[in-house]
PDB file of C-alpha atoms and ligand atoms in Angstrom:
ATOM      1  CA  MET A   1     -10.460  29.397  11.469  1.00 56.00           C
ATOM      2  CA  ASN A   2      -7.589  27.309   9.879  1.00 68.00           C
ATOM      3  CA  LYS A   3      -7.965  25.080   6.913  1.00 87.00           C
ATOM      4  CA  SER A   4      -5.355  22.175   5.865  1.00 93.00           C
ATOM      5  CA  GLU A   5      -3.551  21.860   2.604  1.00 97.00           C
ATOM      6  CA  ILE A   6      -5.174  18.800   0.795  1.00 98.00           C
ATOM      7  CA  ILE A   7      -2.086  16.152  -0.364  1.00 98.00           C
ATOM      8  CA  ASP A   8      -3.407  15.370  -3.737  1.00 98.00           C
ATOM      9  CA  GLY A   9      -2.388  11.699  -4.120  1.00 98.00           C
ATOM     10  CA  LYS A  10      -3.773  11.619  -7.616  1.00 97.00           C
ATOM     11  CA  LYS A  11      -1.308  14.242  -8.791  1.00 98.00           C
ATOM     12  CA  LEU A  12       1.550  13.033  -6.942  1.00 98.00           C
ATOM     13  CA  SER A  13       0.764   9.679  -8.346  1.00 98.00           C
ATOM     14  CA  GLY A  14       0.460  10.717 -11.922  1.00 97.00           C
ATOM     15  CA  GLU A  15       3.966  12.671 -11.462  1.00 98.00           C
ATOM     16  CA  ILE A  16       5.655   9.252 -10.060  1.00 98.00           C
ATOM     17  CA  ARG A  17       4.218   7.122 -12.741  1.00 98.00           C
ATOM     18  CA  LEU A  18       5.495   9.117 -15.665  1.00 98.00           C
ATOM     19  CA  GLN A  19       9.151   8.654 -14.446  1.00 98.00           C
ATOM     20  CA  LEU A  20       8.331   4.968 -13.518  1.00 98.00           C
ATOM     21  CA  LYS A  21       7.021   4.905 -17.254  1.00 98.00           C
ATOM     22  CA  VAL A  22      10.776   6.021 -18.496  1.00 98.00           C
ATOM     23  CA  GLN A  23      12.443   3.277 -16.437  1.00 98.00           C
ATOM     24  CA  ALA A  24      10.236   0.792 -17.792  1.00 98.00           C
ATOM     25  CA  GLU A  25      10.862   1.631 -21.583  1.00 98.00           C
ATOM     26  CA  LYS A  26      14.686   1.591 -20.665  1.00 98.00           C
ATOM     27  CA  PHE A  27      13.949  -1.881 -19.283  1.00 98.00           C
ATOM     28  CA  GLU A  28      12.326  -3.235 -22.541  1.00 98.00           C
ATOM     29  CA  LYS A  29      14.821  -1.398 -24.709  1.00 98.00           C
ATOM     30  CA  GLU A  30      17.866  -3.219 -22.862  1.00 97.00           C
ATOM     31  CA  PHE A  31      16.223  -6.925 -22.373  1.00 97.00           C
ATOM     32  CA  GLY A  32      13.692  -6.913 -25.229  1.00 97.00           C
ATOM     33  CA  ARG A  33      10.861  -7.390 -22.916  1.00 98.00           C
ATOM     34  CA  LYS A  34       8.411  -5.577 -21.244  1.00 98.00           C
ATOM     35  CA  ILE A  35       8.395  -6.071 -17.128  1.00 98.00           C
ATOM     36  CA  GLY A  36       5.744  -8.489 -16.091  1.00 98.00           C
ATOM     37  CA  LEU A  37       3.349  -8.421 -12.993  1.00 98.00           C
ATOM     38  CA  ALA A  38       1.195 -10.959 -12.578  1.00 98.00           C
ATOM     39  CA  VAL A  39      -2.035 -10.598 -10.820  1.00 98.00           C
ATOM     40  CA  VAL A  40      -4.119 -13.452  -9.071  1.00 98.00           C
ATOM     41  CA  LEU A  41      -7.739 -12.835  -7.982  1.00 98.00           C
ATOM     42  CA  VAL A  42      -9.774 -15.485  -6.136  1.00 98.00           C
ATOM     43  CA  GLY A  43     -13.392 -15.496  -6.168  1.00 98.00           C
ATOM     44  CA  GLU A  44     -15.644 -12.621  -6.594  1.00 97.00           C
ATOM     45  CA  ASN A  45     -14.890 -10.043  -3.966  1.00 96.00           C
ATOM     46  CA  ALA A  46     -16.618  -6.871  -5.249  1.00 93.00           C
ATOM     47  CA  ALA A  47     -13.826  -4.762  -3.873  1.00 91.00           C
ATOM     48  CA  SER A  48     -11.184  -6.686  -5.112  1.00 95.00           C
ATOM     49  CA  LYS A  49     -12.303  -6.866  -8.457  1.00 96.00           C
ATOM     50  CA  ILE A  50     -12.075  -2.975  -8.340  1.00 93.00           C
ATOM     51  CA  TYR A  51      -8.494  -2.914  -7.068  1.00 94.00           C
ATOM     52  CA  VAL A  52      -7.322  -5.570  -9.297  1.00 97.00           C
ATOM     53  CA  ALA A  53      -8.743  -3.707 -12.582  1.00 97.00           C
ATOM     54  CA  ASN A  54      -6.970  -0.531 -11.155  1.00 95.00           C
ATOM     55  CA  LYS A  55      -3.741  -2.393 -11.043  1.00 97.00           C
ATOM     56  CA  ILE A  56      -3.768  -3.671 -14.473  1.00 98.00           C
ATOM     57  CA  LYS A  57      -4.826  -0.499 -15.814  1.00 97.00           C
ATOM     58  CA  ALA A  58      -1.828   1.188 -14.064  1.00 97.00           C
ATOM     59  CA  CYS A  59       0.214  -1.726 -15.789  1.00 98.00           C
ATOM     60  CA  GLU A  60      -0.771  -0.315 -19.218  1.00 98.00           C
ATOM     61  CA  GLU A  61      -0.314   3.422 -18.310  1.00 97.00           C
ATOM     62  CA  VAL A  62       3.417   2.550 -16.859  1.00 98.00           C
ATOM     63  CA  GLY A  63       4.342   0.489 -19.794  1.00 98.00           C
ATOM     64  CA  LEU A  64       4.295  -3.050 -17.894  1.00 98.00           C
ATOM     65  CA  LYS A  65       2.877  -6.107 -18.855  1.00 98.00           C
ATOM     66  CA  SER A  66       0.077  -7.760 -16.508  1.00 98.00           C
ATOM     67  CA  PHE A  67      -0.824 -11.319 -16.188  1.00 98.00           C
ATOM     68  CA  ALA A  68      -4.191 -11.512 -14.838  1.00 98.00           C
ATOM     69  CA  TYR A  69      -5.501 -15.000 -13.386  1.00 98.00           C
ATOM     70  CA  TYR A  70      -8.625 -15.304 -12.101  1.00 98.00           C
ATOM     71  CA  LEU A  71      -9.748 -18.669  -9.885  1.00 98.00           C
ATOM     72  CA  PRO A  72     -12.941 -19.468  -8.819  1.00 98.00           C
ATOM     73  CA  GLU A  73     -14.036 -18.879  -5.180  1.00 97.00           C
ATOM     74  CA  THR A  74     -13.799 -22.647  -4.958  1.00 97.00           C
ATOM     75  CA  ALA A  75     -10.298 -22.712  -5.803  1.00 98.00           C
ATOM     76  CA  GLU A  76      -8.453 -25.634  -3.738  1.00 98.00           C
ATOM     77  CA  LYS A  77      -5.411 -24.320  -1.851  1.00 98.00           C
ATOM     78  CA  ASN A  78      -3.292 -26.421  -3.750  1.00 98.00           C
ATOM     79  CA  GLU A  79      -4.349 -25.173  -7.232  1.00 98.00           C
ATOM     80  CA  ILE A  80      -3.487 -21.431  -6.219  1.00 98.00           C
ATOM     81  CA  LEU A  81      -0.097 -22.936  -4.694  1.00 98.00           C
ATOM     82  CA  GLU A  82       0.549 -24.636  -8.086  1.00 98.00           C
ATOM     83  CA  LEU A  83      -0.214 -21.199 -10.013  1.00 98.00           C
ATOM     84  CA  VAL A  84       2.432 -19.219  -7.519  1.00 98.00           C
ATOM     85  CA  ASP A  85       4.806 -22.082  -8.492  1.00 98.00           C
ATOM     86  CA  THR A  86       4.469 -21.656 -12.027  1.00 98.00           C
ATOM     87  CA  LEU A  87       4.425 -17.757 -12.003  1.00 98.00           C
ATOM     88  CA  ASN A  88       7.759 -18.236  -9.398  1.00 98.00           C
ATOM     89  CA  ALA A  89       9.330 -20.161 -12.520  1.00 98.00           C
ATOM     90  CA  ASP A  90       8.189 -17.573 -15.265  1.00 98.00           C
ATOM     91  CA  LYS A  91      10.936 -15.670 -16.634  1.00 97.00           C
ATOM     92  CA  ASN A  92       8.423 -13.183 -17.947  1.00 97.00           C
ATOM     93  CA  VAL A  93       6.898 -12.210 -14.746  1.00 98.00           C
ATOM     94  CA  ASP A  94       8.969 -10.155 -12.498  1.00 98.00           C
ATOM     95  CA  GLY A  95       6.322  -9.606  -9.800  1.00 98.00           C
ATOM     96  CA  ILE A  96       3.398 -11.537  -8.209  1.00 98.00           C
ATOM     97  CA  LEU A  97       0.356 -10.120  -6.615  1.00 98.00           C
ATOM     98  CA  ILE A  98      -2.072 -12.386  -4.707  1.00 98.00           C
ATOM     99  CA  GLN A  99      -4.956 -10.028  -3.993  1.00 98.00           C
ATOM    100  CA  LEU A 100      -6.048 -10.593  -0.173  1.00 96.00           C
ATOM    101  CA  PRO A 101      -8.620 -11.336   1.105  1.00 96.00           C
ATOM    102  CA  LEU A 102      -8.712 -15.001  -0.199  1.00 98.00           C
ATOM    103  CA  PRO A 103     -12.353 -16.398  -0.024  1.00 98.00           C
ATOM    104  CA  ASP A 104     -10.778 -18.678   2.379  1.00 98.00           C
ATOM    105  CA  LYS A 105      -8.473 -16.656   5.004  1.00 97.00           C
ATOM    106  CA  SER A 106      -6.892 -19.951   6.469  1.00 98.00           C
ATOM    107  CA  PHE A 107      -5.087 -20.372   2.957  1.00 98.00           C
ATOM    108  CA  GLU A 108      -3.494 -16.844   3.215  1.00 97.00           C
ATOM    109  CA  LYS A 109      -0.320 -17.542   5.142  1.00 97.00           C
ATOM    110  CA  GLU A 110       0.932 -20.666   3.110  1.00 98.00           C
ATOM    111  CA  VAL A 111       0.240 -18.796   0.153  1.00 98.00           C
ATOM    112  CA  LEU A 112       2.037 -15.520   0.617  1.00 98.00           C
ATOM    113  CA  ALA A 113       4.582 -17.442   1.763  1.00 98.00           C
ATOM    114  CA  ARG A 114       5.061 -19.365  -1.302  1.00 98.00           C
ATOM    115  CA  VAL A 115       5.687 -16.400  -3.617  1.00 98.00           C
ATOM    116  CA  SER A 116       9.095 -16.019  -4.219  1.00 98.00           C
ATOM    117  CA  PRO A 117      10.525 -13.251  -1.964  1.00 98.00           C
ATOM    118  CA  ASP A 118      12.147 -11.826  -5.216  1.00 97.00           C
ATOM    119  CA  LYS A 119       8.947 -11.487  -6.776  1.00 98.00           C
ATOM    120  CA  ASP A 120       6.781 -10.475  -3.803  1.00 98.00           C
ATOM    121  CA  VAL A 121       5.978  -6.910  -4.821  1.00 98.00           C
ATOM    122  CA  ASP A 122       3.460  -6.585  -1.758  1.00 98.00           C
ATOM    123  CA  GLY A 123       6.258  -6.734   0.531  1.00 98.00           C
ATOM    124  CA  PHE A 124       4.081  -9.371   2.379  1.00 97.00           C
ATOM    125  CA  HIS A 125       6.680 -12.137   2.448  1.00 97.00           C
ATOM    126  CA  ALA A 126       8.369 -12.871   5.858  1.00 97.00           C
ATOM    127  CA  VAL A 127      11.600 -12.330   4.361  1.00 97.00           C
ATOM    128  CA  ASN A 128      10.809  -8.825   2.761  1.00 97.00           C
ATOM    129  CA  ALA A 129       8.899  -7.552   6.232  1.00 97.00           C
ATOM    130  CA  GLY A 130      12.023  -8.947   7.978  1.00 97.00           C
ATOM    131  CA  ASN A 131      14.519  -6.872   5.955  1.00 97.00           C
ATOM    132  CA  LEU A 132      12.447  -4.215   6.376  1.00 97.00           C
ATOM    133  CA  LEU A 133      12.726  -4.357  10.111  1.00 97.00           C
ATOM    134  CA  LEU A 134      16.374  -5.020   9.950  1.00 97.00           C
ATOM    135  CA  GLY A 135      16.831  -1.833   7.735  1.00 95.00           C
ATOM    136  CA  ASN A 136      18.288  -3.962   4.871  1.00 95.00           C
ATOM    137  CA  ASP A 137      17.225  -3.360   1.114  1.00 93.00           C
ATOM    138  CA  ASN A 138      13.752  -5.226   0.857  1.00 94.00           C
ATOM    139  CA  LEU A 139      10.377  -4.735  -1.440  1.00 97.00           C
ATOM    140  CA  SER A 140       8.319  -2.658   1.230  1.00 97.00           C
ATOM    141  CA  ALA A 141       4.561  -2.929   1.041  1.00 98.00           C
ATOM    142  CA  CYS A 142       3.032  -0.640  -1.106  1.00 98.00           C
ATOM    143  CA  THR A 143       0.481   1.518   1.231  1.00 98.00           C
ATOM    144  CA  PRO A 144       2.987   2.179   3.889  1.00 98.00           C
ATOM    145  CA  SER A 145       5.665   3.047   0.887  1.00 98.00           C
ATOM    146  CA  GLY A 146       2.872   5.479  -0.469  1.00 98.00           C
ATOM    147  CA  VAL A 147       1.992   7.030   2.891  1.00 98.00           C
ATOM    148  CA  ILE A 148       5.877   7.920   3.295  1.00 98.00           C
ATOM    149  CA  GLU A 149       5.832   9.724  -0.318  1.00 98.00           C
ATOM    150  CA  LEU A 150       2.854  11.271   0.616  1.00 98.00           C
ATOM    151  CA  ILE A 151       4.126  12.956   3.947  1.00 98.00           C
ATOM    152  CA  LYS A 152       7.428  13.897   1.755  1.00 98.00           C
ATOM    153  CA  SER A 153       5.444  15.542  -1.044  1.00 98.00           C
ATOM    154  CA  THR A 154       4.561  18.283   1.874  1.00 98.00           C
ATOM    155  CA  GLY A 155       8.239  19.317   2.326  1.00 98.00           C
ATOM    156  CA  CYS A 156       7.855  18.794   6.089  1.00 98.00           C
ATOM    157  CA  LYS A 157      10.586  16.729   7.461  1.00 97.00           C
ATOM    158  CA  ILE A 158       9.880  13.712   9.490  1.00 98.00           C
ATOM    159  CA  SER A 159      13.215  12.875  11.050  1.00 98.00           C
ATOM    160  CA  GLY A 160      12.722  13.896  14.886  1.00 98.00           C
ATOM    161  CA  LYS A 161       9.100  14.235  14.524  1.00 98.00           C
ATOM    162  CA  HIS A 162       6.180  11.749  16.706  1.00 98.00           C
ATOM    163  CA  ALA A 163       4.471   9.885  14.301  1.00 99.00           C
ATOM    164  CA  VAL A 164       1.497   8.082  15.601  1.00 99.00           C
ATOM    165  CA  VAL A 165       0.254   5.242  13.929  1.00 99.00           C
ATOM    166  CA  LEU A 166      -3.498   3.922  14.490  1.00 98.00           C
ATOM    167  CA  GLY A 167      -3.687   0.287  13.627  1.00 98.00           C
ATOM    168  CA  ARG A 168      -1.163  -2.642  13.827  1.00 98.00           C
ATOM    169  CA  SER A 169      -2.029  -4.652  10.396  1.00 97.00           C
ATOM    170  CA  ASN A 170       0.931  -6.376   8.701  1.00 95.00           C
ATOM    171  CA  ILE A 171      -0.435  -4.723   5.701  1.00 94.00           C
ATOM    172  CA  VAL A 172      -0.196  -1.328   7.020  1.00 98.00           C
ATOM    173  CA  GLY A 173       0.140  -0.085  10.461  1.00 98.00           C
ATOM    174  CA  LYS A 174       3.307  -2.431  11.441  1.00 98.00           C
ATOM    175  CA  PRO A 175       5.075  -1.520   8.168  1.00 98.00           C
ATOM    176  CA  ALA A 176       4.318   2.161   7.991  1.00 98.00           C
ATOM    177  CA  ALA A 177       5.454   2.376  11.668  1.00 98.00           C
ATOM    178  CA  MET A 178       8.892   0.679  10.655  1.00 98.00           C
ATOM    179  CA  LEU A 179       9.232   2.902   7.533  1.00 98.00           C
ATOM    180  CA  LEU A 180       8.578   6.095   9.446  1.00 98.00           C
ATOM    181  CA  LEU A 181      11.047   4.593  12.249  1.00 98.00           C
ATOM    182  CA  GLN A 182      13.602   4.408   9.223  1.00 97.00           C
ATOM    183  CA  ASN A 183      12.948   8.034   8.208  1.00 98.00           C
ATOM    184  CA  ASP A 184      14.109   9.045  12.266  1.00 98.00           C
ATOM    185  CA  ALA A 185      10.601   9.693  13.420  1.00 98.00           C
ATOM    186  CA  THR A 186       9.617   8.709  16.812  1.00 98.00           C
ATOM    187  CA  VAL A 187       6.763   6.384  16.316  1.00 98.00           C
ATOM    188  CA  THR A 188       4.093   5.469  18.532  1.00 99.00           C
ATOM    189  CA  ILE A 189       1.683   2.667  17.363  1.00 98.00           C
ATOM    190  CA  CYS A 190      -2.123   2.656  18.993  1.00 98.00           C
ATOM    191  CA  HIS A 191      -4.427  -0.172  18.516  1.00 98.00           C
ATOM    192  CA  SER A 192      -8.241  -1.256  19.283  1.00 96.00           C
ATOM    193  CA  LYS A 193      -6.684  -2.214  22.819  1.00 98.00           C
ATOM    194  CA  THR A 194      -4.614   1.094  23.458  1.00 98.00           C
ATOM    195  CA  GLU A 195      -5.931   2.948  26.633  1.00 98.00           C
ATOM    196  CA  HIS A 196      -6.299   7.148  26.506  1.00 98.00           C
ATOM    197  CA  LEU A 197      -6.122   6.866  22.862  1.00 98.00           C
ATOM    198  CA  SER A 198      -7.041  10.519  22.078  1.00 98.00           C
ATOM    199  CA  ASP A 199      -4.524  11.849  24.643  1.00 98.00           C
ATOM    200  CA  ILE A 200      -1.700  10.054  22.349  1.00 98.00           C
ATOM    201  CA  THR A 201      -3.050  10.526  18.738  1.00 98.00           C
ATOM    202  CA  SER A 202      -3.184  14.596  19.812  1.00 98.00           C
ATOM    203  CA  GLN A 203       0.295  14.797  20.314  1.00 98.00           C
ATOM    204  CA  ALA A 204       1.040  13.542  16.829  1.00 98.00           C
ATOM    205  CA  ASP A 205       3.060  15.682  14.574  1.00 98.00           C
ATOM    206  CA  ILE A 206       2.250  13.139  11.908  1.00 99.00           C
ATOM    207  CA  LEU A 207      -0.882  10.757  12.450  1.00 99.00           C
ATOM    208  CA  VAL A 208      -1.162   7.686   9.882  1.00 99.00           C
ATOM    209  CA  VAL A 209      -4.825   6.197  10.439  1.00 98.00           C
ATOM    210  CA  ALA A 210      -5.561   2.699   9.124  1.00 98.00           C
ATOM    211  CA  ILE A 211      -8.147   0.950  11.315  1.00 98.00           C
ATOM    212  CA  GLY A 212     -10.863   0.301   9.101  1.00 97.00           C
ATOM    213  CA  LYS A 213     -13.441   2.469  10.681  1.00 98.00           C
ATOM    214  CA  LYS A 214     -15.573   5.239   8.806  1.00 98.00           C
ATOM    215  CA  GLU A 215     -14.838   8.919  10.129  1.00 98.00           C
ATOM    216  CA  PHE A 216     -13.322   7.616  13.403  1.00 98.00           C
ATOM    217  CA  VAL A 217     -10.722  10.277  13.773  1.00 98.00           C
ATOM    218  CA  LYS A 218     -12.370  13.617  14.939  1.00 98.00           C
ATOM    219  CA  LYS A 219     -10.887  16.864  15.435  1.00 98.00           C
ATOM    220  CA  ASP A 220     -10.740  16.652  18.918  1.00 98.00           C
ATOM    221  CA  MET A 221      -8.245  13.741  18.466  1.00 98.00           C
ATOM    222  CA  VAL A 222      -5.779  15.542  16.141  1.00 98.00           C
ATOM    223  CA  LYS A 223      -2.991  17.950  17.117  1.00 98.00           C
ATOM    224  CA  LYS A 224      -3.384  21.729  15.692  1.00 98.00           C
ATOM    225  CA  GLY A 225      -1.073  21.625  12.731  1.00 98.00           C
ATOM    226  CA  ALA A 226      -0.501  17.785  12.256  1.00 98.00           C
ATOM    227  CA  ILE A 227      -0.035  15.852   9.251  1.00 98.00           C
ATOM    228  CA  VAL A 228      -2.914  13.573   8.967  1.00 98.00           C
ATOM    229  CA  ILE A 229      -2.702  10.539   6.466  1.00 98.00           C
ATOM    230  CA  ASP A 230      -5.899   8.835   6.110  1.00 98.00           C
ATOM    231  CA  VAL A 231      -5.272   4.857   4.745  1.00 98.00           C
ATOM    232  CA  GLY A 232      -9.074   4.186   5.313  1.00 98.00           C
ATOM    233  CA  MET A 233     -11.310   2.672   2.416  1.00 95.00           C
ATOM    234  CA  ASN A 234     -14.557   2.248   4.156  1.00 95.00           C
ATOM    235  CA  ARG A 235     -17.291   1.462   1.379  1.00 92.00           C
ATOM    236  CA  GLU A 236     -20.999   2.644   2.167  1.00 93.00           C
ATOM    237  CA  ASN A 237     -23.731   2.623  -0.424  1.00 92.00           C
ATOM    238  CA  GLY A 238     -21.234   2.745  -3.184  1.00 88.00           C
ATOM    239  CA  LYS A 239     -19.537   5.805  -1.661  1.00 94.00           C
ATOM    240  CA  LEU A 240     -16.038   5.520  -0.093  1.00 95.00           C
ATOM    241  CA  TYR A 241     -15.315   7.121   3.549  1.00 97.00           C
ATOM    242  CA  GLY A 242     -11.928   7.208   4.931  1.00 98.00           C
ATOM    243  CA  ASP A 243     -10.944   6.765   8.628  1.00 98.00           C
ATOM    244  CA  VAL A 244     -10.558  10.332   9.219  1.00 98.00           C
ATOM    245  CA  ALA A 245     -13.870  12.621   9.721  1.00 98.00           C
ATOM    246  CA  PHE A 246     -12.195  14.942   6.816  1.00 98.00           C
ATOM    247  CA  ASP A 247     -14.374  18.016   7.048  1.00 97.00           C
ATOM    248  CA  GLU A 248     -13.689  18.416  10.546  1.00 98.00           C
ATOM    249  CA  VAL A 249     -10.060  17.244  10.938  1.00 98.00           C
ATOM    250  CA  SER A 250      -9.053  19.459   7.655  1.00 98.00           C
ATOM    251  CA  GLN A 251      -9.979  22.657   9.948  1.00 97.00           C
ATOM    252  CA  LYS A 252      -7.155  21.564  12.291  1.00 97.00           C
ATOM    253  CA  ALA A 253      -4.313  19.910  10.510  1.00 98.00           C
ATOM    254  CA  SER A 254      -1.642  21.577   8.597  1.00 98.00           C
ATOM    255  CA  TYR A 255      -1.987  18.922   5.491  1.00 98.00           C
ATOM    256  CA  ILE A 256      -4.360  15.923   5.037  1.00 98.00           C
ATOM    257  CA  THR A 257      -4.961  12.905   2.352  1.00 98.00           C
ATOM    258  CA  PRO A 258      -8.472  13.065   1.018  1.00 98.00           C
ATOM    259  CA  VAL A 259     -10.439   9.728   0.326  1.00 98.00           C
ATOM    260  CA  PRO A 260     -10.456   8.813  -2.525  1.00 96.00           C
ATOM    261  CA  GLY A 261      -7.713  10.519  -4.184  1.00 97.00           C
ATOM    262  CA  GLY A 262      -4.962  10.402  -1.321  1.00 98.00           C
ATOM    263  CA  VAL A 263      -3.393   7.093  -0.214  1.00 98.00           C
ATOM    264  CA  GLY A 264      -5.396   4.828  -2.728  1.00 95.00           C
ATOM    265  CA  PRO A 265      -3.585   5.935  -6.185  1.00 95.00           C
ATOM    266  CA  MET A 266      -0.374   5.865  -4.377  1.00 98.00           C
ATOM    267  CA  THR A 267      -0.629   2.257  -3.226  1.00 97.00           C
ATOM    268  CA  ILE A 268      -0.896   1.498  -6.824  1.00 97.00           C
ATOM    269  CA  THR A 269       1.889   3.426  -8.000  1.00 98.00           C
ATOM    270  CA  MET A 270       4.037   2.089  -5.203  1.00 98.00           C
ATOM    271  CA  LEU A 271       3.309  -1.543  -6.582  1.00 98.00           C
ATOM    272  CA  MET A 272       4.276  -0.554 -10.136  1.00 98.00           C
ATOM    273  CA  ASN A 273       7.743   0.835  -8.696  1.00 98.00           C
ATOM    274  CA  ASN A 274       8.218  -2.469  -6.537  1.00 98.00           C
ATOM    275  CA  THR A 275       7.655  -4.049 -10.017  1.00 98.00           C
ATOM    276  CA  ILE A 276      10.190  -2.304 -11.908  1.00 98.00           C
ATOM    277  CA  LYS A 277      12.429  -2.610  -8.961  1.00 98.00           C
ATOM    278  CA  ALA A 278      11.913  -6.551  -8.583  1.00 98.00           C
ATOM    279  CA  ALA A 279      13.050  -6.744 -12.492  1.00 98.00           C
ATOM    280  CA  MET A 280      16.303  -4.401 -12.452  1.00 96.00           C
ATOM    281  CA  SER A 281      17.400  -6.415  -9.277  1.00 93.00           C
ATOM    282  CA  GLY A 282      16.909  -9.568 -11.202  1.00 71.00           C
ATOM    283  CA  LYS A 283      19.477  -7.967 -13.715  1.00 65.00           C
ATOM    284  CA  ARG A 284      21.918  -5.902 -11.640  1.00 47.00           C
TER     285      ARG A 284
HETATM  286  N1  GUN B 301      -5.721  -6.319  -0.143  1.00 56.60           N
HETATM  287  C1  GUN B 301      -6.017  -5.054   0.412  1.00 56.60           C
HETATM  288  N2  GUN B 301      -4.879  -4.249   0.446  1.00 56.60           N
HETATM  289  C2  GUN B 301      -4.021  -5.170  -0.349  1.00 56.60           C
HETATM  290  C3  GUN B 301      -2.977  -4.952  -0.981  1.00 56.60           C
HETATM  291  O1  GUN B 301      -2.164  -3.715  -0.681  1.00 56.60           O
HETATM  292  N3  GUN B 301      -2.354  -5.882  -1.676  1.00 56.60           N
HETATM  293  C4  GUN B 301      -3.083  -7.413  -1.788  1.00 56.60           C
HETATM  294  N4  GUN B 301      -2.191  -7.795  -2.446  1.00 56.60           N
HETATM  295  N5  GUN B 301      -4.354  -7.193  -1.420  1.00 56.60           N
HETATM  296  C5  GUN B 301      -4.599  -6.122  -0.774  1.00 56.60           C
END
């Protein structure tokens, strides 16, 4: 019986954050202020509150200044847009993050489009998503960027490999597929309407799972020796579960990320990286 090597996202994250701290200190010395990240949370979503708290904590760890804005559940669209305008114009704010989901999902498109692409550290603006598609320099979505770093940390090459992405969201699936393509993988995107799903996933050298279904991917869906990256964050009775049935899949994969402790910490580290990148690009 084979057992996979666990990719430790927390450890990798810690190593990268140390490097980012040095860059943040250098910026502060040169420009006489800390790099700033504004985090906007609207409403009371419990998971969002945890994510936002973790993002603010990471800012402290890396030496960035965080500006937290908490708006009530009932906040009007215009109120959120006005805040975004203020943050766009604020010279001490290098990055702006609107925590999703917004209580009224119908606001999301307009609010995200209002964030200046130069400060869009989530990489959600059409300009950044478009530049990713075109292979131009951009701020890339944080979770997919973290996925790539996790794969690279194994030392296995991505070029020429068959990467299968399960999920086609704008936040994870689509940008992850684009980044894998940029790294010369042969990429297949699967989703809820995909037929013969197991046939496709079991051909993947690299399998990235982001479908939001607790332990959906079982051993028989995975190729022996595959690298499996689990983006799932399914909360049940206070416990976090991935989209991959870890215990059985780890018998077959060569490398696998755990949940928690895999992709999660890397997402926030890539957010810190993007904020530093946004700050520096304004100065170059
Ligand atoms: N909600 C779930 N994931 C994310 C993310 O990566 N960024 C933001 N802003 N909100 C999220």
